Amino acid sequence: MKNDSEPAFVDPANFDPHAPAFIANPYASYKWFRENEPIVWLEKDYQSYWVFRHEDVIQILDNSDIWVKELEVEEGSKKPALTKSLFASDGHRHAQLRELLGPLFRESTEGLELAVSAIAEGLIPDTKPGDIVNFIAEYAHPLPSQSLAHVLGINPGSWSTIVHLVNRIILANDPAQGKLARGVAGGAVLSMRFGALAAAFVEDHGLLGTALEALFELPEQLQPGKMVSLMSDLAKRSNGSEVDFTIKDVSANAVSLALAGYFTTTHVMGTGLVNLLNHPESLDTVKKAFESNSSSEIMPNVVSEMLRYDAPIHVLDRFANETTQLGGVTIEKGKKIAVVIGSANRDPDAIDDPDKFDISRNCNGMLSFGHGIHQCIGEQMLRRELPIALECLFTKFPSFEIAEPPTWQTDPYFRGYTDLQLRFK
Ligand code: HEM
């Protein structure tokens, strides 16, 4: 197989982002696109322009009035306007939601480190030399998932159903899987479930809340002081006030947080660990930093480089709100754009020697958390969580190796493993 920097020839008319060779290594193809056809229309599955250069990606993410999350519903259209989450909203409503939810999220993540350490300790497998463990299933999935349940304030009884629905929705993101209907149904159930949890929290919650409560038997209640109860509390206080935040907003935003808040961390834990294992000097530096309690000096860079080298999310969607010129291409109003941040992170015009995994580099220009108004609100959570996860692992297991080649997940919008078998020594 070609390595990251080896040139590939890509025939844009037949480019297939689901080809197994591309899924295993998209970087050589990204390089070809950046150099030869940096904006390309992809008809099959996506019907969108794929944008590969860092410069163009920044141009899109910086201009959120032109490149929007969702096109306005036409006046007179029969399509109902759905309640939009922070993730899906634009303009004024997005700014309003960010201002309302930012402080609640900060409050919910207070004391995160203690919770993550306890969860990590509980998950570290009990192994003897020679044992093989699937790192993704045993550690990289449950750790961020349970940490997110803690931040959202959802008890395990409800959380397991939520995780099941989230996994279903994430699978449906890939049009080639043909699981859109299952995903939409999963989204509707998840949204009702969060609505019911919020309604149970808000005493005077009206007809919608009563209906939702009647639909779901709720085994457990929300934990006070955490994200979903804080949002529910906001909805309660907003009732009859100037603040525009209802139970529907609680469920839309809880769904968004559940969707965005752990699978990304699972992915970077897997790829980040493999990149360290493939670069023994970097691995040694990280282990020594943990041993000498000096990891806080290097971990911010290490985490950034793990994210830059293999971004958990490779593609972000936008729509053109007006006909616009981008990199010499005319993009008509209403067209969809696939913003390939996984390629921008490897663009030599923005990052020196980008195909080198270098934990000491300055990662300015790294776009794995997005850029502009929608830049990830969970960035600090990941930055606090990942070092604890690695420290716990290396402290318990100073030595292990990759037992067999890991299996990539197959949605080109994401990058991560479904299986990573480690052999403990
Ligand atoms: C490795 C970890 C993570 C990565 C790589 C990541 C990546 C991203 C990216 C690329 C965006 C921008 C989306 C866009 O512009 O369309 C984003 C937004 C967002 N992320 Fe994350 N994320 C991570 C962790 C988290 C966590 C832990 C949470 C919360 C618990 C979270 C919640 C969100 C939310 C709510 C948004 C929407 C923000 C907005 O639209 O204003 N993310 N994330």
Short mmCIF file of C-alpha atoms and ligand atoms in Angstrom, two decimals:
data_model
loop_
_atom_site.label_atom_id
_atom_site.label_comp_id
_atom_site.label_asym_id
_atom_site.label_seq_id
_atom_site.Cartn_x
_atom_site.Cartn_y
_atom_site.Cartn_z
CA MET A 1 0.00 0.00 0.00
CA LYS A 2 1.21 3.52 -0.74
CA ASN A 3 2.28 5.58 2.23
CA ASP A 4 0.69 8.91 3.15
CA SER A 5 2.93 11.06 1.00
CA GLU A 6 3.26 8.89 -2.10
CA PRO A 7 1.42 10.45 -5.04
CA ALA A 8 -1.75 8.73 -6.19
CA PHE A 9 -3.48 9.27 -9.49
CA VAL A 10 -7.13 10.01 -8.98
CA ASP A 11 -9.70 10.07 -11.75
CA PRO A 12 -12.11 12.69 -10.38
CA ALA A 13 -14.98 11.36 -12.52
CA ASN A 14 -14.67 7.96 -10.84
CA PHE A 15 -13.51 9.02 -7.40
CA ASP A 16 -15.02 6.63 -4.87
CA PRO A 17 -14.53 7.72 -1.26
CA HIS A 18 -15.85 4.34 -0.13
CA ALA A 19 -13.07 2.38 -1.88
CA PRO A 20 -11.30 0.34 0.83
CA ALA A 21 -7.87 1.69 -0.24
CA PHE A 22 -9.13 5.27 0.20
CA ILE A 23 -10.66 4.50 3.60
CA ALA A 24 -7.36 2.96 4.73
CA ASN A 25 -5.35 5.94 3.45
CA PRO A 26 -7.16 8.97 2.06
CA TYR A 27 -4.11 11.25 2.27
CA ALA A 28 -2.43 10.44 -1.04
CA SER A 29 -5.72 11.11 -2.85
CA TYR A 30 -6.27 14.31 -0.89
CA LYS A 31 -2.80 15.45 -2.03
CA TRP A 32 -3.72 14.76 -5.65
CA PHE A 33 -6.95 16.75 -5.32
CA ARG A 34 -5.24 19.70 -3.60
CA GLU A 35 -2.67 19.86 -6.39
CA ASN A 36 -4.89 19.10 -9.39
CA GLU A 37 -8.57 19.66 -8.71
CA PRO A 38 -9.05 21.31 -5.31
CA ILE A 39 -12.82 21.67 -5.68
CA VAL A 40 -14.63 18.77 -7.28
CA TRP A 41 -18.30 17.82 -7.75
CA LEU A 42 -19.13 14.36 -6.43
CA GLU A 43 -22.42 13.09 -7.81
CA LYS A 44 -22.57 9.55 -6.47
CA ASP A 45 -23.94 9.29 -2.92
CA TYR A 46 -23.13 12.93 -2.03
CA GLN A 47 -24.25 15.41 -4.71
CA SER A 48 -21.84 17.99 -3.31
CA TYR A 49 -18.66 19.94 -4.06
CA TRP A 50 -15.71 18.50 -2.12
CA VAL A 51 -13.22 21.17 -1.07
CA PHE A 52 -9.67 20.04 -0.25
CA ARG A 53 -7.35 23.06 0.22
CA HIS A 54 -6.78 24.65 3.64
CA GLU A 55 -7.21 28.13 2.18
CA ASP A 56 -10.64 27.33 0.69
CA VAL A 57 -11.75 25.48 3.81
CA ILE A 58 -10.95 28.54 5.95
CA GLN A 59 -12.74 30.78 3.46
CA ILE A 60 -15.90 28.68 3.89
CA LEU A 61 -15.78 28.29 7.66
CA ASP A 62 -15.03 32.01 8.15
CA ASN A 63 -18.03 33.12 6.08
CA SER A 64 -20.92 31.55 7.91
CA ASP A 65 -23.47 33.94 6.39
CA ILE A 66 -22.73 32.55 2.91
CA TRP A 67 -21.91 28.92 3.80
CA VAL A 68 -24.73 27.85 6.08
CA LYS A 69 -25.69 24.71 7.96
CA GLU A 70 -29.23 24.64 6.63
CA LEU A 71 -30.98 26.54 3.86
CA GLU A 72 -34.00 28.55 4.97
CA VAL A 73 -37.32 26.81 4.43
CA GLU A 74 -38.91 28.62 1.43
CA GLU A 75 -41.84 30.88 2.29
CA GLY A 76 -45.11 29.07 1.72
CA SER A 77 -43.38 25.67 1.85
CA LYS A 78 -45.28 22.89 3.55
CA LYS A 79 -42.08 21.59 5.16
CA PRO A 80 -42.28 22.37 8.89
CA ALA A 81 -39.39 24.38 10.37
CA LEU A 82 -37.71 22.01 12.86
CA THR A 83 -36.25 23.09 16.18
CA LYS A 84 -32.56 23.57 15.45
CA SER A 85 -29.74 22.72 17.81
CA LEU A 86 -26.55 24.69 18.28
CA PHE A 87 -24.89 22.35 15.79
CA ALA A 88 -27.54 22.87 13.10
CA SER A 89 -28.45 26.55 13.50
CA ASP A 90 -27.10 29.62 11.76
CA GLY A 91 -26.76 33.35 12.33
CA HIS A 92 -28.56 35.03 15.20
CA ARG A 93 -30.16 31.87 16.60
CA HIS A 94 -26.77 30.13 16.64
CA ALA A 95 -25.15 33.04 18.51
CA GLN A 96 -28.04 33.08 20.99
CA LEU A 97 -27.76 29.33 21.66
CA ARG A 98 -23.99 29.49 22.01
CA GLU A 99 -24.34 32.26 24.60
CA LEU A 100 -27.00 30.32 26.52
CA LEU A 101 -25.37 26.90 26.40
CA GLY A 102 -21.63 27.73 26.73
CA PRO A 103 -21.81 28.56 30.47
CA LEU A 104 -24.04 25.53 31.17
CA PHE A 105 -21.54 23.24 29.46
CA ARG A 106 -18.65 24.73 31.45
CA GLU A 107 -20.59 24.19 34.67
CA SER A 108 -21.40 20.59 33.70
CA THR A 109 -17.73 19.76 33.07
CA GLU A 110 -16.50 21.07 36.44
CA GLY A 111 -14.58 18.31 38.19
CA LEU A 112 -14.46 16.27 34.97
CA GLU A 113 -10.97 14.90 35.69
CA LEU A 114 -12.07 13.02 38.81
CA ALA A 115 -14.94 11.37 37.00
CA VAL A 116 -12.82 10.40 33.97
CA SER A 117 -10.08 8.93 36.20
CA ALA A 118 -12.62 6.82 38.09
CA ILE A 119 -14.22 5.59 34.85
CA ALA A 120 -10.81 4.81 33.30
CA GLU A 121 -9.66 2.89 36.40
CA GLY A 122 -12.83 0.84 36.28
CA LEU A 123 -12.36 -0.03 32.62
CA ILE A 124 -8.68 -1.00 32.62
CA PRO A 125 -8.86 -4.71 31.78
CA ASP A 126 -7.48 -7.32 34.11
CA THR A 127 -4.96 -9.00 31.83
CA LYS A 128 -1.99 -11.33 32.02
CA PRO A 129 0.95 -11.34 29.58
CA GLY A 130 -0.10 -12.54 26.14
CA ASP A 131 -3.77 -11.59 26.50
CA ILE A 132 -5.35 -9.81 23.55
CA VAL A 133 -7.94 -7.09 24.16
CA ASN A 134 -10.03 -5.05 21.70
CA PHE A 135 -8.97 -1.59 22.81
CA ILE A 136 -11.92 0.09 21.08
CA ALA A 137 -14.65 -2.06 22.62
CA GLU A 138 -13.09 -2.31 26.07
CA TYR A 139 -11.69 1.19 26.59
CA ALA A 140 -11.84 3.76 23.78
CA HIS A 141 -15.63 3.50 23.36
CA PRO A 142 -16.90 3.11 26.94
CA LEU A 143 -14.55 5.69 28.47
CA PRO A 144 -15.71 8.75 26.49
CA SER A 145 -19.27 7.43 26.38
CA GLN A 146 -19.52 7.12 30.16
CA SER A 147 -17.69 10.43 30.63
CA LEU A 148 -20.29 12.11 28.42
CA ALA A 149 -23.14 10.46 30.34
CA HIS A 150 -21.60 12.01 33.47
CA VAL A 151 -21.44 15.49 31.89
CA LEU A 152 -24.97 15.27 30.53
CA GLY A 153 -26.19 13.89 33.87
CA ILE A 154 -27.85 10.78 32.50
CA ASN A 155 -27.94 7.62 34.61
CA PRO A 156 -26.73 4.28 33.19
CA GLY A 157 -30.27 2.88 32.80
CA SER A 158 -31.22 5.58 30.29
CA TRP A 159 -27.74 5.96 28.82
CA SER A 160 -27.48 2.45 27.35
CA THR A 161 -30.62 3.05 25.24
CA ILE A 162 -29.30 6.44 24.20
CA VAL A 163 -25.94 4.96 23.09
CA HIS A 164 -27.78 2.36 21.03
CA LEU A 165 -29.76 5.09 19.24
CA VAL A 166 -26.70 7.31 18.76
CA ASN A 167 -24.76 4.47 17.13
CA ARG A 168 -27.69 3.91 14.78
CA ILE A 169 -27.80 7.61 13.82
CA ILE A 170 -24.03 7.75 13.25
CA LEU A 171 -24.22 4.71 10.94
CA ALA A 172 -26.97 6.43 8.95
CA ASN A 173 -24.64 9.35 8.21
CA ASP A 174 -23.09 7.30 5.42
CA PRO A 175 -25.45 7.31 2.41
CA ALA A 176 -23.78 4.19 1.01
CA GLN A 177 -25.12 2.19 3.96
CA GLY A 178 -28.72 2.97 2.93
CA LYS A 179 -29.71 3.29 6.57
CA LEU A 180 -31.09 6.82 6.43
CA ALA A 181 -34.62 5.83 7.42
CA ARG A 182 -33.34 3.92 10.44
CA GLY A 183 -31.24 6.94 11.39
CA VAL A 184 -34.14 9.37 11.06
CA ALA A 185 -36.34 7.10 13.16
CA GLY A 186 -33.55 6.74 15.73
CA GLY A 187 -33.19 10.54 15.83
CA ALA A 188 -36.92 11.00 16.42
CA VAL A 189 -36.96 8.46 19.27
CA LEU A 190 -33.83 9.93 20.82
CA SER A 191 -35.26 13.41 20.64
CA MET A 192 -38.50 12.25 22.31
CA ARG A 193 -36.54 10.41 24.97
CA PHE A 194 -34.54 13.50 25.89
CA GLY A 195 -37.78 15.51 25.75
CA ALA A 196 -39.35 13.09 28.22
CA LEU A 197 -36.35 13.31 30.55
CA ALA A 198 -36.51 17.11 30.42
CA ALA A 199 -40.28 17.13 30.91
CA ALA A 200 -39.97 14.94 33.99
CA PHE A 201 -37.50 17.47 35.35
CA VAL A 202 -39.65 20.51 34.59
CA GLU A 203 -42.77 20.28 36.72
CA ASP A 204 -45.08 22.55 34.73
CA HIS A 205 -44.22 21.31 31.27
CA GLY A 206 -47.47 21.55 29.37
CA LEU A 207 -49.09 19.18 26.93
CA LEU A 208 -45.92 18.17 25.05
CA GLY A 209 -44.15 17.18 28.25
CA THR A 210 -47.15 15.24 29.55
CA ALA A 211 -47.42 13.36 26.26
CA LEU A 212 -43.71 12.53 26.27
CA GLU A 213 -43.79 11.37 29.86
CA ALA A 214 -46.72 9.11 29.04
CA LEU A 215 -44.81 7.65 26.05
CA PHE A 216 -41.69 6.68 27.95
CA GLU A 217 -41.29 4.87 31.18
CA LEU A 218 -38.35 6.60 32.68
CA PRO A 219 -36.30 4.33 34.88
CA GLU A 220 -34.20 7.15 36.26
CA GLN A 221 -34.12 10.90 36.61
CA LEU A 222 -31.60 13.49 35.47
CA GLN A 223 -28.76 14.44 37.74
CA PRO A 224 -29.15 18.02 38.94
CA GLY A 225 -26.38 20.48 38.06
CA LYS A 226 -25.43 18.60 34.87
CA MET A 227 -26.04 19.56 31.23
CA VAL A 228 -29.49 18.12 30.50
CA SER A 229 -30.95 19.19 33.84
CA LEU A 230 -29.34 22.65 33.48
CA MET A 231 -30.89 23.01 30.02
CA SER A 232 -34.25 21.78 31.37
CA ASP A 233 -33.99 24.29 34.16
CA LEU A 234 -33.28 27.01 31.58
CA ALA A 235 -36.41 25.93 29.66
CA LYS A 236 -38.42 26.16 32.87
CA ARG A 237 -37.10 29.66 33.65
CA SER A 238 -37.58 30.77 30.05
CA ASN A 239 -41.27 29.97 30.07
CA GLY A 240 -43.04 33.34 29.79
CA SER A 241 -39.74 35.27 29.70
CA GLU A 242 -37.82 36.87 26.85
CA VAL A 243 -35.41 33.94 26.58
CA ASP A 244 -36.32 31.66 23.72
CA PHE A 245 -35.57 28.13 25.00
CA THR A 246 -38.15 25.38 25.30
CA ILE A 247 -38.25 21.64 26.04
CA LYS A 248 -37.88 21.08 22.27
CA ASP A 249 -34.59 23.02 22.44
CA VAL A 250 -33.46 20.85 25.35
CA SER A 251 -34.00 17.68 23.35
CA ALA A 252 -32.52 19.05 20.08
CA ASN A 253 -29.36 20.15 21.89
CA ALA A 254 -29.11 17.02 24.03
CA VAL A 255 -29.29 14.94 20.83
CA SER A 256 -26.49 17.06 19.30
CA LEU A 257 -24.29 16.67 22.34
CA ALA A 258 -24.87 12.93 22.46
CA LEU A 259 -24.02 12.65 18.74
CA ALA A 260 -20.91 14.84 18.84
CA GLY A 261 -19.59 14.15 22.28
CA TYR A 262 -18.04 10.68 22.39
CA PHE A 263 -17.51 8.80 19.11
CA THR A 264 -15.03 11.49 18.04
CA THR A 265 -13.04 10.88 21.22
CA THR A 266 -13.18 7.10 20.63
CA HIS A 267 -11.69 7.66 17.17
CA VAL A 268 -8.79 9.84 18.29
CA MET A 269 -8.00 7.50 21.18
CA GLY A 270 -7.62 4.65 18.67
CA THR A 271 -5.73 6.42 15.90
CA GLY A 272 -3.69 8.49 18.38
CA LEU A 273 -2.55 5.37 20.21
CA VAL A 274 -1.59 3.60 16.97
CA ASN A 275 0.32 6.67 15.77
CA LEU A 276 2.26 6.70 19.05
CA LEU A 277 2.97 2.96 18.82
CA ASN A 278 4.19 3.46 15.24
CA HIS A 279 6.55 6.24 16.41
CA PRO A 280 8.49 4.69 19.32
CA GLU A 281 10.45 7.87 20.12
CA SER A 282 7.23 9.84 20.55
CA LEU A 283 5.76 7.02 22.61
CA ASP A 284 8.83 7.06 24.84
CA THR A 285 8.60 10.85 25.31
CA VAL A 286 4.93 10.60 26.31
CA LYS A 287 5.50 7.71 28.74
CA LYS A 288 8.46 9.50 30.37
CA ALA A 289 6.38 12.66 30.76
CA PHE A 290 3.68 10.67 32.58
CA GLU A 291 6.29 8.97 34.80
CA SER A 292 7.89 12.28 35.77
CA ASN A 293 4.56 14.08 36.28
CA SER A 294 5.47 16.61 33.61
CA SER A 295 2.87 15.56 31.03
CA SER A 296 0.94 18.85 31.27
CA GLU A 297 3.86 20.52 29.43
CA ILE A 298 3.74 18.31 26.36
CA MET A 299 0.20 16.87 26.23
CA PRO A 300 -1.51 19.90 24.64
CA ASN A 301 0.82 19.51 21.62
CA VAL A 302 0.59 15.72 21.62
CA VAL A 303 -3.23 15.85 21.60
CA SER A 304 -3.25 18.48 18.82
CA GLU A 305 -0.89 16.43 16.68
CA MET A 306 -2.93 13.26 17.20
CA LEU A 307 -6.01 15.19 16.07
CA ARG A 308 -4.26 16.87 13.13
CA TYR A 309 -2.62 13.73 11.79
CA ASP A 310 -5.86 11.73 11.85
CA ALA A 311 -8.88 13.96 12.44
CA PRO A 312 -11.88 12.00 13.81
CA ILE A 313 -14.16 14.06 11.56
CA HIS A 314 -12.82 14.45 8.01
CA VAL A 315 -15.73 16.22 6.32
CA LEU A 316 -18.17 18.97 7.38
CA ASP A 317 -21.28 19.89 5.39
CA ARG A 318 -22.42 23.37 4.42
CA PHE A 319 -24.85 24.85 1.85
CA ALA A 320 -24.33 27.92 -0.34
CA ASN A 321 -26.81 30.56 0.75
CA GLU A 322 -26.04 32.59 -2.39
CA THR A 323 -24.27 31.98 -5.69
CA THR A 324 -20.59 32.42 -4.90
CA GLN A 325 -17.12 32.11 -6.45
CA LEU A 326 -14.80 29.79 -4.56
CA GLY A 327 -11.28 29.04 -5.78
CA GLY A 328 -12.32 29.92 -9.34
CA VAL A 329 -15.43 27.71 -9.28
CA THR A 330 -18.94 29.17 -9.39
CA ILE A 331 -21.07 27.52 -6.76
CA GLU A 332 -24.77 28.09 -7.20
CA LYS A 333 -27.13 29.00 -4.40
CA GLY A 334 -28.51 25.89 -2.69
CA LYS A 335 -25.59 23.59 -3.57
CA LYS A 336 -24.05 21.41 -0.91
CA ILE A 337 -20.37 21.69 0.03
CA ALA A 338 -18.29 18.97 1.70
CA VAL A 339 -15.49 20.74 3.57
CA VAL A 340 -12.63 18.25 3.85
CA ILE A 341 -10.84 19.27 7.05
CA GLY A 342 -8.96 15.95 7.00
CA SER A 343 -7.25 17.17 3.82
CA ALA A 344 -6.75 20.76 5.03
CA ASN A 345 -4.84 19.36 8.03
CA ARG A 346 -2.32 17.84 5.59
CA ASP A 347 -1.98 20.88 3.30
CA PRO A 348 1.72 21.90 3.05
CA ASP A 349 0.64 25.49 2.31
CA ALA A 350 -0.63 25.67 5.91
CA ILE A 351 1.39 23.05 7.84
CA ASP A 352 5.12 22.29 7.42
CA ASP A 353 5.97 18.74 6.41
CA PRO A 354 2.35 17.72 7.06
CA ASP A 355 2.71 13.97 6.50
CA LYS A 356 5.18 13.71 9.38
CA PHE A 357 3.74 12.75 12.78
CA ASP A 358 5.59 15.16 15.05
CA ILE A 359 4.38 15.63 18.63
CA SER A 360 6.65 18.63 19.15
CA ARG A 361 5.22 20.67 16.29
CA ASN A 362 3.15 23.79 16.65
CA CYS A 363 -0.28 22.73 15.34
CA ASN A 364 -1.49 26.22 14.38
CA GLY A 365 -3.85 25.77 11.47
CA MET A 366 -5.11 22.37 12.68
CA LEU A 367 -8.83 22.25 11.86
CA SER A 368 -9.99 19.07 13.57
CA PHE A 369 -12.30 20.99 15.93
CA GLY A 370 -13.63 23.02 13.02
CA HIS A 371 -13.14 26.77 12.75
CA GLY A 372 -15.24 29.93 13.05
CA ILE A 373 -18.61 30.20 14.76
CA HIS A 374 -19.22 26.44 14.92
CA GLN A 375 -15.82 25.57 16.41
CA CYS A 376 -16.35 22.64 18.77
CA ILE A 377 -17.63 23.49 22.26
CA GLY A 378 -16.32 20.16 23.54
CA GLU A 379 -12.65 20.86 22.69
CA GLN A 380 -11.61 21.45 26.28
CA MET A 381 -13.47 18.35 27.41
CA LEU A 382 -11.45 16.23 24.96
CA ARG A 383 -8.21 17.99 25.92
CA ARG A 384 -8.84 17.19 29.59
CA GLU A 385 -10.07 13.64 28.97
CA LEU A 386 -7.50 12.22 26.54
CA PRO A 387 -4.35 12.71 28.69
CA ILE A 388 -6.05 10.99 31.65
CA ALA A 389 -7.12 8.09 29.43
CA LEU A 390 -3.56 7.60 28.14
CA GLU A 391 -1.91 8.05 31.53
CA CYS A 392 -4.15 5.43 33.13
CA LEU A 393 -3.43 3.00 30.31
CA PHE A 394 0.37 3.46 30.31
CA THR A 395 0.60 3.35 34.10
CA LYS A 396 -1.17 0.02 34.28
CA PHE A 397 0.40 -1.39 31.09
CA PRO A 398 3.87 -0.07 30.34
CA SER A 399 4.15 -2.47 27.43
CA PHE A 400 1.79 -3.74 24.75
CA GLU A 401 1.74 -4.09 20.97
CA ILE A 402 -0.73 -4.12 18.10
CA ALA A 403 -1.78 -7.77 17.73
CA GLU A 404 -3.25 -7.54 14.23
CA PRO A 405 -3.91 -4.76 11.68
CA PRO A 406 -6.75 -2.60 13.02
CA THR A 407 -10.06 -2.35 11.13
CA TRP A 408 -11.11 1.06 9.79
CA GLN A 409 -14.70 2.27 10.06
CA THR A 410 -16.01 2.83 6.52
CA ASP A 411 -17.72 6.25 6.46
CA PRO A 412 -15.44 8.71 4.57
CA TYR A 413 -16.77 11.55 6.73
CA PHE A 414 -15.00 10.06 9.76
CA ARG A 415 -11.67 8.41 10.57
CA GLY A 416 -11.25 5.81 13.26
CA TYR A 417 -11.14 2.12 14.03
CA THR A 418 -13.94 -0.29 14.82
CA ASP A 419 -11.41 -2.87 16.07
CA LEU A 420 -7.95 -2.47 17.51
CA GLN A 421 -6.56 -5.65 19.07
CA LEU A 422 -3.72 -5.07 21.53
CA ARG A 423 -1.50 -7.82 22.92
CA PHE A 424 -0.37 -7.11 26.48
CA LYS A 425 3.13 -8.11 27.58
C1 HEM B 1 -12.07 14.43 19.52
C2 HEM B 1 -13.12 15.09 19.96
C3 HEM B 1 -13.93 16.03 19.13
C4 HEM B 1 -13.76 16.43 17.83
C5 HEM B 1 -12.66 16.05 16.86
C6 HEM B 1 -14.85 17.33 17.52
C7 HEM B 1 -15.02 17.97 16.30
C8 HEM B 1 -15.95 18.95 16.07
C9 HEM B 1 -16.05 19.71 14.85
C10 HEM B 1 -15.16 19.52 13.63
C11 HEM B 1 -17.06 20.60 15.00
C12 HEM B 1 -17.50 21.64 13.98
C13 HEM B 1 -18.72 21.19 13.21
C14 HEM B 1 -19.05 22.11 12.06
O1 HEM B 1 -18.43 23.16 11.88
O2 HEM B 1 -19.95 21.74 11.27
C15 HEM B 1 -17.63 20.38 16.29
C16 HEM B 1 -18.70 21.08 16.79
C17 HEM B 1 -19.34 20.71 17.95
N1 HEM B 1 -18.89 19.80 18.89
FE1 HEM B 1 -17.23 18.70 18.80
N2 HEM B 1 -15.65 17.44 18.61
C18 HEM B 1 -15.12 16.67 19.61
C19 HEM B 1 -15.61 16.51 20.88
C20 HEM B 1 -16.77 17.06 21.33
C21 HEM B 1 -17.33 16.88 22.64
C22 HEM B 1 -16.65 16.08 23.76
C23 HEM B 1 -18.49 17.56 22.67
C24 HEM B 1 -19.49 17.72 23.79
C25 HEM B 1 -19.67 16.91 24.75
C26 HEM B 1 -18.69 18.18 21.37
C27 HEM B 1 -19.77 18.95 21.01
C28 HEM B 1 -19.83 19.72 19.87
C29 HEM B 1 -20.94 20.62 19.57
C30 HEM B 1 -22.19 20.84 20.40
C31 HEM B 1 -20.61 21.25 18.37
C32 HEM B 1 -21.43 22.31 17.64
C33 HEM B 1 -20.88 23.67 17.99
C34 HEM B 1 -21.54 24.78 17.20
O3 HEM B 1 -22.14 24.50 16.16
O4 HEM B 1 -21.46 25.93 17.65
N3 HEM B 1 -17.63 17.85 20.59
N4 HEM B 1 -16.93 19.38 16.93
#
